[in-house]
CSV table of C-alpha atoms in Angstrom, one decimal:
chain,number,residue,atom,x,y,z
A,1,MET,CA,201.7,101.8,84.3
A,2,LYS,CA,198.6,100.4,82.6
A,3,ARG,CA,199.9,96.8,83.2
A,4,PHE,CA,200.3,97.7,86.9
A,5,VAL,CA,196.8,99.1,87.2
A,6,LEU,CA,195.3,96.0,85.4
A,7,PHE,CA,197.3,93.7,87.7
A,8,PHE,CA,196.2,95.6,90.8
A,9,SER,CA,192.5,95.6,89.6
A,10,LEU,CA,192.6,91.8,89.1
A,11,LEU,CA,194.2,91.4,92.5
A,12,LEU,CA,191.4,93.4,94.1
A,13,PHE,CA,188.8,91.4,92.2
A,14,VAL,CA,190.3,88.1,93.5
A,15,PHE,CA,190.4,89.3,97.1
A,16,SER,CA,186.9,90.7,96.9
A,17,ALA,CA,185.6,87.4,95.4
A,18,LYS,CA,187.2,85.5,98.3
A,19,ALA,CA,185.9,88.0,100.8
A,20,GLN,CA,182.3,87.2,100.0
A,21,PHE,CA,182.9,83.6,101.3
A,22,PRO,CA,184.5,83.9,104.7
A,23,ARG,CA,186.4,80.9,106.1
A,24,LEU,CA,184.3,79.0,108.6
A,25,SER,CA,185.9,78.2,111.9
A,26,GLY,CA,186.4,74.7,113.4
A,27,GLN,CA,183.2,75.3,115.5
A,28,ALA,CA,181.0,75.5,112.4
A,29,GLU,CA,178.2,72.9,111.8
A,30,ILE,CA,176.0,72.1,108.9
A,31,SER,CA,172.5,70.6,109.5
A,32,ILE,CA,169.5,69.4,107.6
A,33,ILE,CA,166.4,71.0,109.1
A,34,THR,CA,163.0,69.1,108.6
A,35,ILE,CA,159.7,70.8,109.4
A,36,GLY,CA,156.6,68.7,110.0
A,37,PRO,CA,153.2,69.2,108.2
A,38,GLY,CA,151.0,72.1,109.0
A,39,ALA,CA,147.3,72.8,109.1
A,40,ASN,CA,147.0,74.1,105.5
A,41,LEU,CA,147.1,72.0,102.3
A,42,TYR,CA,150.2,73.8,101.1
A,43,ASP,CA,151.9,72.9,104.4
A,44,SER,CA,150.7,69.3,104.5
A,45,PHE,CA,153.9,67.9,102.8
A,46,GLY,CA,156.3,69.5,105.3
A,47,HIS,CA,159.3,71.6,104.6
A,48,GLY,CA,163.1,71.4,104.8
A,49,ALA,CA,166.2,73.7,104.7
A,50,ILE,CA,169.9,73.7,105.4
A,51,ARG,CA,171.3,75.4,108.5
A,52,ILE,CA,174.9,76.7,108.8
A,53,GLN,CA,176.0,78.0,112.1
A,54,ASP,CA,179.4,79.2,113.3
A,55,PRO,CA,179.5,80.5,116.9
A,56,TYR,CA,183.0,81.9,116.4
A,57,LEU,CA,181.7,84.1,113.5
A,58,SER,CA,178.3,84.8,115.2
A,59,PHE,CA,176.8,83.3,112.0
A,60,ASP,CA,173.6,81.3,112.1
A,61,LYS,CA,171.7,81.2,108.8
A,62,VAL,CA,169.2,79.0,107.0
A,63,TYR,CA,169.3,78.3,103.3
A,64,ASN,CA,165.8,77.9,102.1
A,65,TYR,CA,165.0,76.7,98.6
A,66,GLY,CA,161.3,76.9,99.2
A,67,THR,CA,160.7,80.6,98.4
A,68,PHE,CA,159.4,82.4,95.4
A,69,ASP,CA,158.5,85.9,94.2
A,70,SER,CA,154.7,86.0,94.5
A,71,PHE,CA,154.6,89.3,92.5
A,72,GLN,CA,156.5,88.2,89.4
A,73,ASP,CA,154.8,88.8,86.1
A,74,GLY,CA,152.2,86.2,85.2
A,75,PHE,CA,152.6,84.3,88.5
A,76,TYR,CA,149.4,82.3,88.4
A,77,VAL,CA,149.7,81.6,84.7
A,78,LYS,CA,153.3,80.3,85.2
A,79,PHE,CA,152.2,78.2,88.1
A,80,ALA,CA,149.4,76.6,86.0
A,81,GLN,CA,151.8,76.0,83.2
A,82,GLY,CA,154.4,74.4,85.4
A,83,LYS,CA,156.9,77.2,84.7
A,84,LEU,CA,157.1,78.8,88.1
A,85,ASN,CA,160.6,79.7,89.4
A,86,TYR,CA,161.5,79.1,93.0
A,87,ARG,CA,164.6,80.5,94.6
A,88,LEU,CA,167.1,80.0,97.3
A,89,ALA,CA,166.8,82.6,100.1
A,90,ILE,CA,169.2,83.1,103.1
A,91,GLN,CA,167.2,83.7,106.3
A,92,ASP,CA,168.0,84.3,109.9
A,93,TYR,CA,167.8,81.0,111.8
A,94,LYS,CA,165.9,82.3,114.9
A,95,ARG,CA,163.3,84.0,112.8
A,96,PHE,CA,163.0,80.9,110.6
A,97,LEU,CA,162.6,78.7,113.7
A,98,GLY,CA,160.1,81.0,115.3
A,99,ASN,CA,157.9,81.1,112.3
A,100,TYR,CA,157.3,77.3,112.3
A,101,GLN,CA,157.1,77.2,116.1
A,102,ALA,CA,154.2,79.7,115.9
A,103,GLN,CA,152.5,77.2,113.5
A,104,ASN,CA,153.0,74.4,116.0
A,105,ARG,CA,154.9,72.3,113.5
A,106,TRP,CA,157.6,69.9,114.7
A,107,ILE,CA,161.2,70.8,113.8
A,108,THR,CA,164.1,68.3,113.7
A,109,GLU,CA,167.8,69.0,113.1
A,110,GLN,CA,170.3,66.5,111.8
A,111,VAL,CA,173.9,67.7,112.2
A,112,LEU,CA,176.0,66.3,109.4
A,113,ASP,CA,179.4,64.6,110.2
A,114,LEU,CA,181.6,66.6,107.8
A,115,THR,CA,185.2,67.6,107.7
A,116,GLN,CA,186.3,71.3,107.9
A,117,ALA,CA,187.0,71.3,104.1
A,118,GLU,CA,183.6,69.7,103.3
A,119,ARG,CA,181.7,72.2,105.5
A,120,GLN,CA,183.6,75.1,103.7
A,121,GLU,CA,182.8,73.7,100.3
A,122,ILE,CA,179.1,73.3,101.1
A,123,PHE,CA,179.0,76.8,102.5
A,124,GLU,CA,180.6,78.3,99.4
A,125,PHE,CA,178.3,76.3,97.2
A,126,LEU,CA,175.2,77.7,98.9
A,127,GLU,CA,176.5,81.2,99.1
A,128,ASN,CA,177.3,81.1,95.4
A,129,ASN,CA,173.9,79.6,94.7
A,130,ALA,CA,172.2,82.4,96.6
A,131,ILE,CA,173.6,85.1,94.4
A,132,PRO,CA,170.6,86.7,92.6
A,133,GLU,CA,171.6,85.5,89.1
A,134,ASN,CA,172.1,81.9,90.5
A,135,SER,CA,169.3,81.6,93.0
A,136,TYR,CA,166.3,80.8,90.8
A,137,TYR,CA,165.4,77.3,89.6
A,138,LEU,CA,162.4,75.8,87.7
A,139,TYR,CA,160.3,74.1,90.4
A,140,ASP,CA,159.1,70.6,89.9
A,141,PHE,CA,157.0,69.0,92.7
A,142,PHE,CA,158.5,65.5,92.3
A,143,TYR,CA,162.0,66.1,90.9
A,144,ASP,CA,163.3,69.5,91.9
A,145,ASN,CA,161.9,71.1,95.0
A,146,CYS,CA,162.9,72.3,98.5
A,147,ALA,CA,163.4,68.8,99.7
A,148,THR,CA,165.4,67.3,96.7
A,149,LYS,CA,167.7,70.3,96.9
A,150,LEU,CA,168.8,69.1,100.4
A,151,ARG,CA,169.9,65.9,98.9
A,152,ASP,CA,171.4,67.3,95.7
A,153,VAL,CA,173.5,70.1,97.3
A,154,VAL,CA,175.3,67.8,99.7
A,155,ARG,CA,175.7,65.1,97.1
A,156,ASP,CA,177.1,67.6,94.6
A,157,VAL,CA,179.8,68.5,97.0
A,158,LEU,CA,180.6,65.1,98.5
A,159,GLY,CA,180.1,63.1,95.3
A,160,ASP,CA,180.4,59.3,95.7
A,161,LYS,CA,181.5,59.6,99.3
A,162,LEU,CA,177.8,60.1,100.3
A,163,THR,CA,175.7,57.0,100.1
A,164,PHE,CA,172.0,56.9,100.8
A,165,ASN,CA,171.2,53.4,102.0
A,166,ASN,CA,167.6,52.2,101.5
A,167,ASP,CA,166.9,49.5,104.1
A,168,HIS,CA,164.6,52.0,106.0
A,169,LEU,CA,162.1,51.6,103.1
A,170,THR,CA,160.2,48.4,103.8
A,171,GLU,CA,157.5,48.6,101.2
A,172,GLU,CA,157.0,49.8,97.7
A,173,LYS,CA,155.0,52.9,97.1
A,174,THR,CA,153.8,54.8,94.1
A,175,PHE,CA,154.0,58.6,93.8
A,176,ARG,CA,150.3,58.7,94.3
A,177,ASP,CA,150.6,56.7,97.5
A,178,LEU,CA,153.3,59.1,98.8
A,179,ILE,CA,151.1,62.1,98.1
A,180,GLN,CA,148.1,60.6,99.8
A,181,GLU,CA,150.1,60.0,103.0
A,182,ASN,CA,150.0,63.8,103.3
A,183,THR,CA,146.7,64.8,101.9
A,184,PHE,CA,144.3,62.4,103.6
A,185,ASN,CA,143.0,65.2,105.8
A,186,PHE,CA,142.0,67.3,102.8
A,187,PRO,CA,139.5,65.0,100.9
A,188,TRP,CA,138.4,67.6,98.4
A,189,TRP,CA,141.9,68.6,97.5
A,190,ASP,CA,143.0,64.9,97.5
A,191,PHE,CA,140.1,64.3,95.0
A,192,GLY,CA,141.3,67.2,92.9
A,193,ILE,CA,144.9,66.0,92.9
A,194,ASP,CA,143.7,62.6,91.8
A,195,ILE,CA,141.8,64.1,88.9
A,196,ALA,CA,144.6,66.4,87.8
A,197,LEU,CA,147.5,63.9,88.0
A,198,GLY,CA,147.9,61.1,85.4
A,199,ALA,CA,149.0,57.5,85.1
A,200,VAL,CA,152.7,58.6,85.3
A,201,ILE,CA,152.5,58.8,89.1
A,202,ASP,CA,151.1,55.3,89.5
A,203,VAL,CA,154.5,53.7,89.1
A,204,ASN,CA,156.6,52.6,92.1
A,205,ALA,CA,158.9,55.4,93.3
A,206,THR,CA,162.6,54.5,93.6
A,207,PRO,CA,164.3,55.1,96.9
A,208,GLU,CA,165.8,58.3,95.6
A,209,GLU,CA,162.4,59.4,94.2
A,210,HIS,CA,160.9,59.1,97.7
A,211,MET,CA,163.0,62.1,98.6
A,212,PHE,CA,160.8,64.7,97.1
A,213,LEU,CA,159.1,64.7,100.5
A,214,PRO,CA,161.0,66.3,103.5
A,215,ASP,CA,160.1,63.4,105.8
A,216,TYR,CA,161.8,60.9,103.5
A,217,ILE,CA,164.8,63.2,103.2
A,218,MET,CA,165.1,63.1,107.0
A,219,GLN,CA,164.8,59.3,107.0
A,220,ALA,CA,167.4,59.0,104.1
A,221,TYR,CA,170.0,61.1,106.0
A,222,ALA,CA,169.4,59.1,109.1
A,223,ASN,CA,170.3,56.0,107.2
A,224,ALA,CA,173.1,57.5,105.0
A,225,THR,CA,176.8,57.0,105.3
A,226,ILE,CA,179.9,59.0,104.3
A,227,THR,CA,183.1,57.2,103.2
A,228,ARG,CA,186.1,58.6,105.0
A,229,ASP,CA,189.6,57.1,105.1
A,230,GLY,CA,188.4,53.8,103.7
A,231,ARG,CA,185.5,53.3,106.1
A,232,GLU,CA,181.9,54.3,106.3
A,233,VAL,CA,180.6,56.6,109.0
A,234,SER,CA,177.1,57.8,109.7
A,235,ALA,CA,176.3,60.9,107.8
A,236,VAL,CA,174.4,62.3,110.8
A,237,LYS,CA,176.4,62.7,114.0
A,238,ALA,CA,173.6,64.2,116.1
A,239,THR,CA,169.8,64.6,115.9
A,240,ASN,CA,168.2,67.4,117.8
A,241,LYS,CA,164.5,67.9,118.3
A,242,LEU,CA,164.4,71.7,118.0
A,243,PHE,CA,160.6,71.9,118.6
A,244,GLU,CA,158.2,69.1,119.4
A,245,SER,CA,154.4,69.2,118.9
A,246,ASP,CA,151.8,66.5,119.2
A,247,TYR,CA,151.2,66.9,115.5
A,248,TYR,CA,147.5,67.5,115.2
A,249,GLU,CA,145.6,65.9,112.4
A,250,THR,CA,143.5,68.6,110.8
A,251,PRO,CA,139.8,67.6,111.2
A,252,LYS,CA,138.5,66.1,108.0
A,253,GLU,CA,135.9,68.2,106.1
A,254,THR,CA,132.4,66.9,107.1
A,255,LEU,CA,131.0,66.7,103.6
A,256,SER,CA,133.5,64.5,101.7
A,257,PRO,CA,133.5,64.0,97.9
A,258,TRP,CA,132.2,60.5,98.5
A,259,MET,CA,129.2,61.7,100.4
A,260,ILE,CA,128.3,64.5,97.9
A,261,PHE,CA,128.7,62.3,94.8
A,262,SER,CA,126.7,59.5,96.4
A,263,PHE,CA,123.9,61.9,97.0
A,264,LEU,CA,124.1,63.1,93.4
A,265,MET,CA,124.1,59.5,92.2
A,266,ILE,CA,120.8,58.9,94.1
A,267,ILE,CA,119.3,61.9,92.5
A,268,VAL,CA,120.2,60.8,89.0
A,269,VAL,CA,118.9,57.3,89.7
A,270,VAL,CA,115.6,58.7,90.9
A,271,PHE,CA,115.3,61.0,87.8
A,272,THR,CA,116.2,58.1,85.5
A,273,TYR,CA,113.6,55.8,87.1
A,274,ARG,CA,111.0,58.6,86.7
A,275,ASP,CA,111.9,59.1,83.1
A,276,THR,CA,111.7,55.3,82.4
A,277,VAL,CA,108.3,55.0,84.0
A,278,GLN,CA,106.9,58.2,82.4
A,279,ASN,CA,108.6,57.6,79.1
A,280,MET,CA,110.2,61.1,79.1
A,281,ARG,CA,113.7,62.6,79.4
A,282,ALA,CA,115.0,65.2,81.7
A,283,ARG,CA,116.9,67.1,79.0
A,284,TYR,CA,118.6,69.6,81.3
A,285,LEU,CA,119.9,66.8,83.6
A,286,ASP,CA,121.6,65.3,80.5
A,287,PHE,CA,122.9,68.8,79.6
A,288,THR,CA,124.3,69.3,83.1
A,289,ILE,CA,126.0,65.9,83.1
A,290,LEU,CA,127.7,66.3,79.8
A,291,PHE,CA,128.5,70.0,80.3
A,292,VAL,CA,130.2,69.4,83.6
A,293,THR,CA,132.1,66.3,82.6
A,294,GLY,CA,133.2,68.0,79.4
A,295,LEU,CA,134.4,71.0,81.3
A,296,VAL,CA,136.4,68.9,83.7
A,297,GLY,CA,137.8,67.0,80.6
A,298,VAL,CA,138.9,70.3,79.0
A,299,LEU,CA,140.8,71.2,82.2
A,300,VAL,CA,142.4,67.7,82.4
A,301,ALA,CA,143.4,67.9,78.7
A,302,LEU,CA,145.0,71.3,79.2
A,303,LEU,CA,147.0,70.1,82.1
A,304,TRP,CA,148.2,67.2,80.0
A,305,PHE,CA,148.9,68.9,76.7
A,306,ALA,CA,149.3,72.6,77.4
A,307,THR,CA,151.6,72.7,80.5
A,308,ASP,CA,155.1,71.5,81.4
A,309,HIS,CA,153.9,69.6,84.5
A,310,THR,CA,155.5,66.2,84.3
A,311,ALA,CA,152.8,64.6,86.6
A,312,THR,CA,149.7,65.5,84.6
A,313,ALA,CA,150.5,63.5,81.5
A,314,LYS,CA,148.8,60.3,80.4
A,315,ASN,CA,145.7,61.2,82.5
A,316,LEU,CA,143.0,58.6,81.8
A,317,ASN,CA,140.4,60.5,83.8
A,318,LEU,CA,139.6,61.7,80.3
A,319,LEU,CA,137.7,58.5,79.8
A,320,TRP,CA,134.9,59.8,82.1
A,321,ALA,CA,135.6,63.5,81.8
A,322,PHE,CA,135.4,63.4,78.0
A,323,ALA,CA,136.3,66.8,76.7
A,324,PRO,CA,133.9,66.8,73.7
A,325,ASN,CA,131.0,66.5,76.1
A,326,PHE,CA,131.4,70.2,76.6
A,327,ILE,CA,130.1,70.8,73.1
A,328,VAL,CA,127.8,67.8,72.7
A,329,ALA,CA,125.9,68.9,75.8
A,330,PHE,CA,124.2,71.7,73.8
A,331,TYR,CA,123.0,69.2,71.2
A,332,VAL,CA,121.7,66.8,73.9
A,333,ALA,CA,119.7,69.7,75.5
A,334,LYS,CA,117.5,70.0,72.4
A,335,LYS,CA,114.1,68.5,72.4
A,336,ASN,CA,115.0,66.6,69.2
A,337,PRO,CA,118.7,66.1,69.2
A,338,PRO,CA,120.6,64.8,66.1
A,339,ALA,CA,120.5,61.1,65.5
A,340,TRP,CA,124.3,60.7,66.0
A,341,THR,CA,124.0,61.7,69.7
A,342,ARG,CA,122.5,58.3,70.5
A,343,SER,CA,125.7,56.6,69.1
A,344,TYR,CA,127.8,59.1,70.9
A,345,VAL,CA,126.2,58.2,74.3
A,346,ARG,CA,126.9,54.5,73.6
A,347,PHE,CA,130.5,55.4,73.0
A,348,LEU,CA,130.6,57.2,76.4
A,349,PHE,CA,129.2,54.1,78.0
A,350,ILE,CA,132.0,52.0,76.4
A,351,LEU,CA,134.6,54.4,77.7
A,352,LEU,CA,133.3,53.8,81.2
A,353,ILE,CA,133.8,50.1,80.7
A,354,GLY,CA,137.3,50.7,79.5
A,355,MET,CA,138.0,52.9,82.5
A,356,SER,CA,136.8,50.1,84.8
A,357,PHE,CA,139.4,47.6,83.3
A,358,ILE,CA,142.1,50.3,83.6
A,359,TRP,CA,141.3,50.7,87.3
A,360,VAL,CA,141.2,46.9,88.0
A,361,PHE,CA,144.5,46.3,86.3
A,362,GLN,CA,146.0,49.4,88.1
A,363,LEU,CA,147.1,51.1,84.9
A,364,GLN,CA,145.9,54.2,86.6
A,365,VAL,CA,144.5,54.5,90.1
A,366,PHE,CA,141.5,56.7,90.4
A,367,SER,CA,140.0,58.4,93.4
A,368,ILE,CA,137.6,56.2,95.3
A,369,ALA,CA,135.1,59.1,95.2
A,370,LEU,CA,134.8,58.5,91.4
A,371,LEU,CA,132.8,55.3,92.0
A,372,PRO,CA,129.5,57.0,92.6
A,373,ILE,CA,130.2,59.3,89.6
A,374,MET,CA,130.9,56.3,87.4
A,375,LEU,CA,127.7,54.6,88.5
A,376,LEU,CA,125.8,57.9,88.0
A,377,LEU,CA,127.1,58.2,84.4
A,378,ALA,CA,126.6,54.5,83.7
A,379,VAL,CA,122.9,54.6,84.8
A,380,ARG,CA,122.2,57.7,82.7
A,381,TYR,CA,124.1,56.6,79.7
A,382,ALA,CA,122.5,53.2,79.7
A,383,PHE,CA,119.1,54.8,79.9
A,384,LEU,CA,119.9,57.0,76.9
A,385,TRP,CA,121.3,54.1,75.0
A,386,VAL,CA,118.2,52.0,75.5
A,387,LYS,CA,115.5,54.7,75.3
A,388,GLY,CA,117.2,57.1,73.0
A,389,LEU,CA,117.3,60.9,73.2
A,390,VAL,CA,113.7,61.8,72.6
């Protein structure tokens, strides 16, 4: 009797496990959905998801890897540390579509040319991945995000049958180039991103690495093939423009970093000229310069050494935003600072020279808005080098 109960229980378990993944009909389709950029910075890179529809089953869902629990414990700390978990959510297609239509963002669908067995396998893969204990993944902006998942899910199922051809990529681009394609309308955020990200993103991205951006995922699928019965067929059998918009370019902020920093550079040059003529020193100007650059340096150092972000390593912005300045600023503010501070300022000037060579040889590409900052620092450091901190 016990054996019969055990067998019956196992049988029920098997049937219930199968029941959670219904069989798709021959009318089912699987599509890659790409959404264009939006008006906000966090929308500027676009978005992507997978759609599965089956008219026979009255099933039309979107599998969205771009969601997260905003109220999880330590959300902001985890985000800063690079330890934020994103998750796969299943959403109603019409609601999903309407949300992005309301934001006036273009939406394109690429229907994949799959066999019935391949569609079923992808469907079951996604359904299994959406189970709460499987749905979370550690987000990485470049290597594991809502766009790369669209590549990886299909490739995990199809294996070597799926080939992403690369002839649509006609020029080499670094990760920084790819980011700036999407952030040019947000100059202050673009400047902040350039400060936060290190030399590791100034290498040429491989064709596959381009696919951290939804637009490049769409291009990759448009040029991909699937091997079937010994021949290659296009991976996409139909492309549908679900919603079109004349993508508006968000107006650039009127006061760009270049303008503000150029104005500050002029102020520092004027103060330095006055100090030279009058044989004096604006101590609190020097304090402000060192304190601010030191504070930025501390933030850059923390992003490099105290987080799991892969893109913030080897950040040579530390050459101008030198973290010890945060402490030395208080010594420089004194009327009679220690003698070593003069040698320290000379060292800072040498670091600026080193940074210039790094920029020229493209070991790291810095924001163009740093030019007036570098000139500002060079003028003031040169004055302190020659005249001394008196």
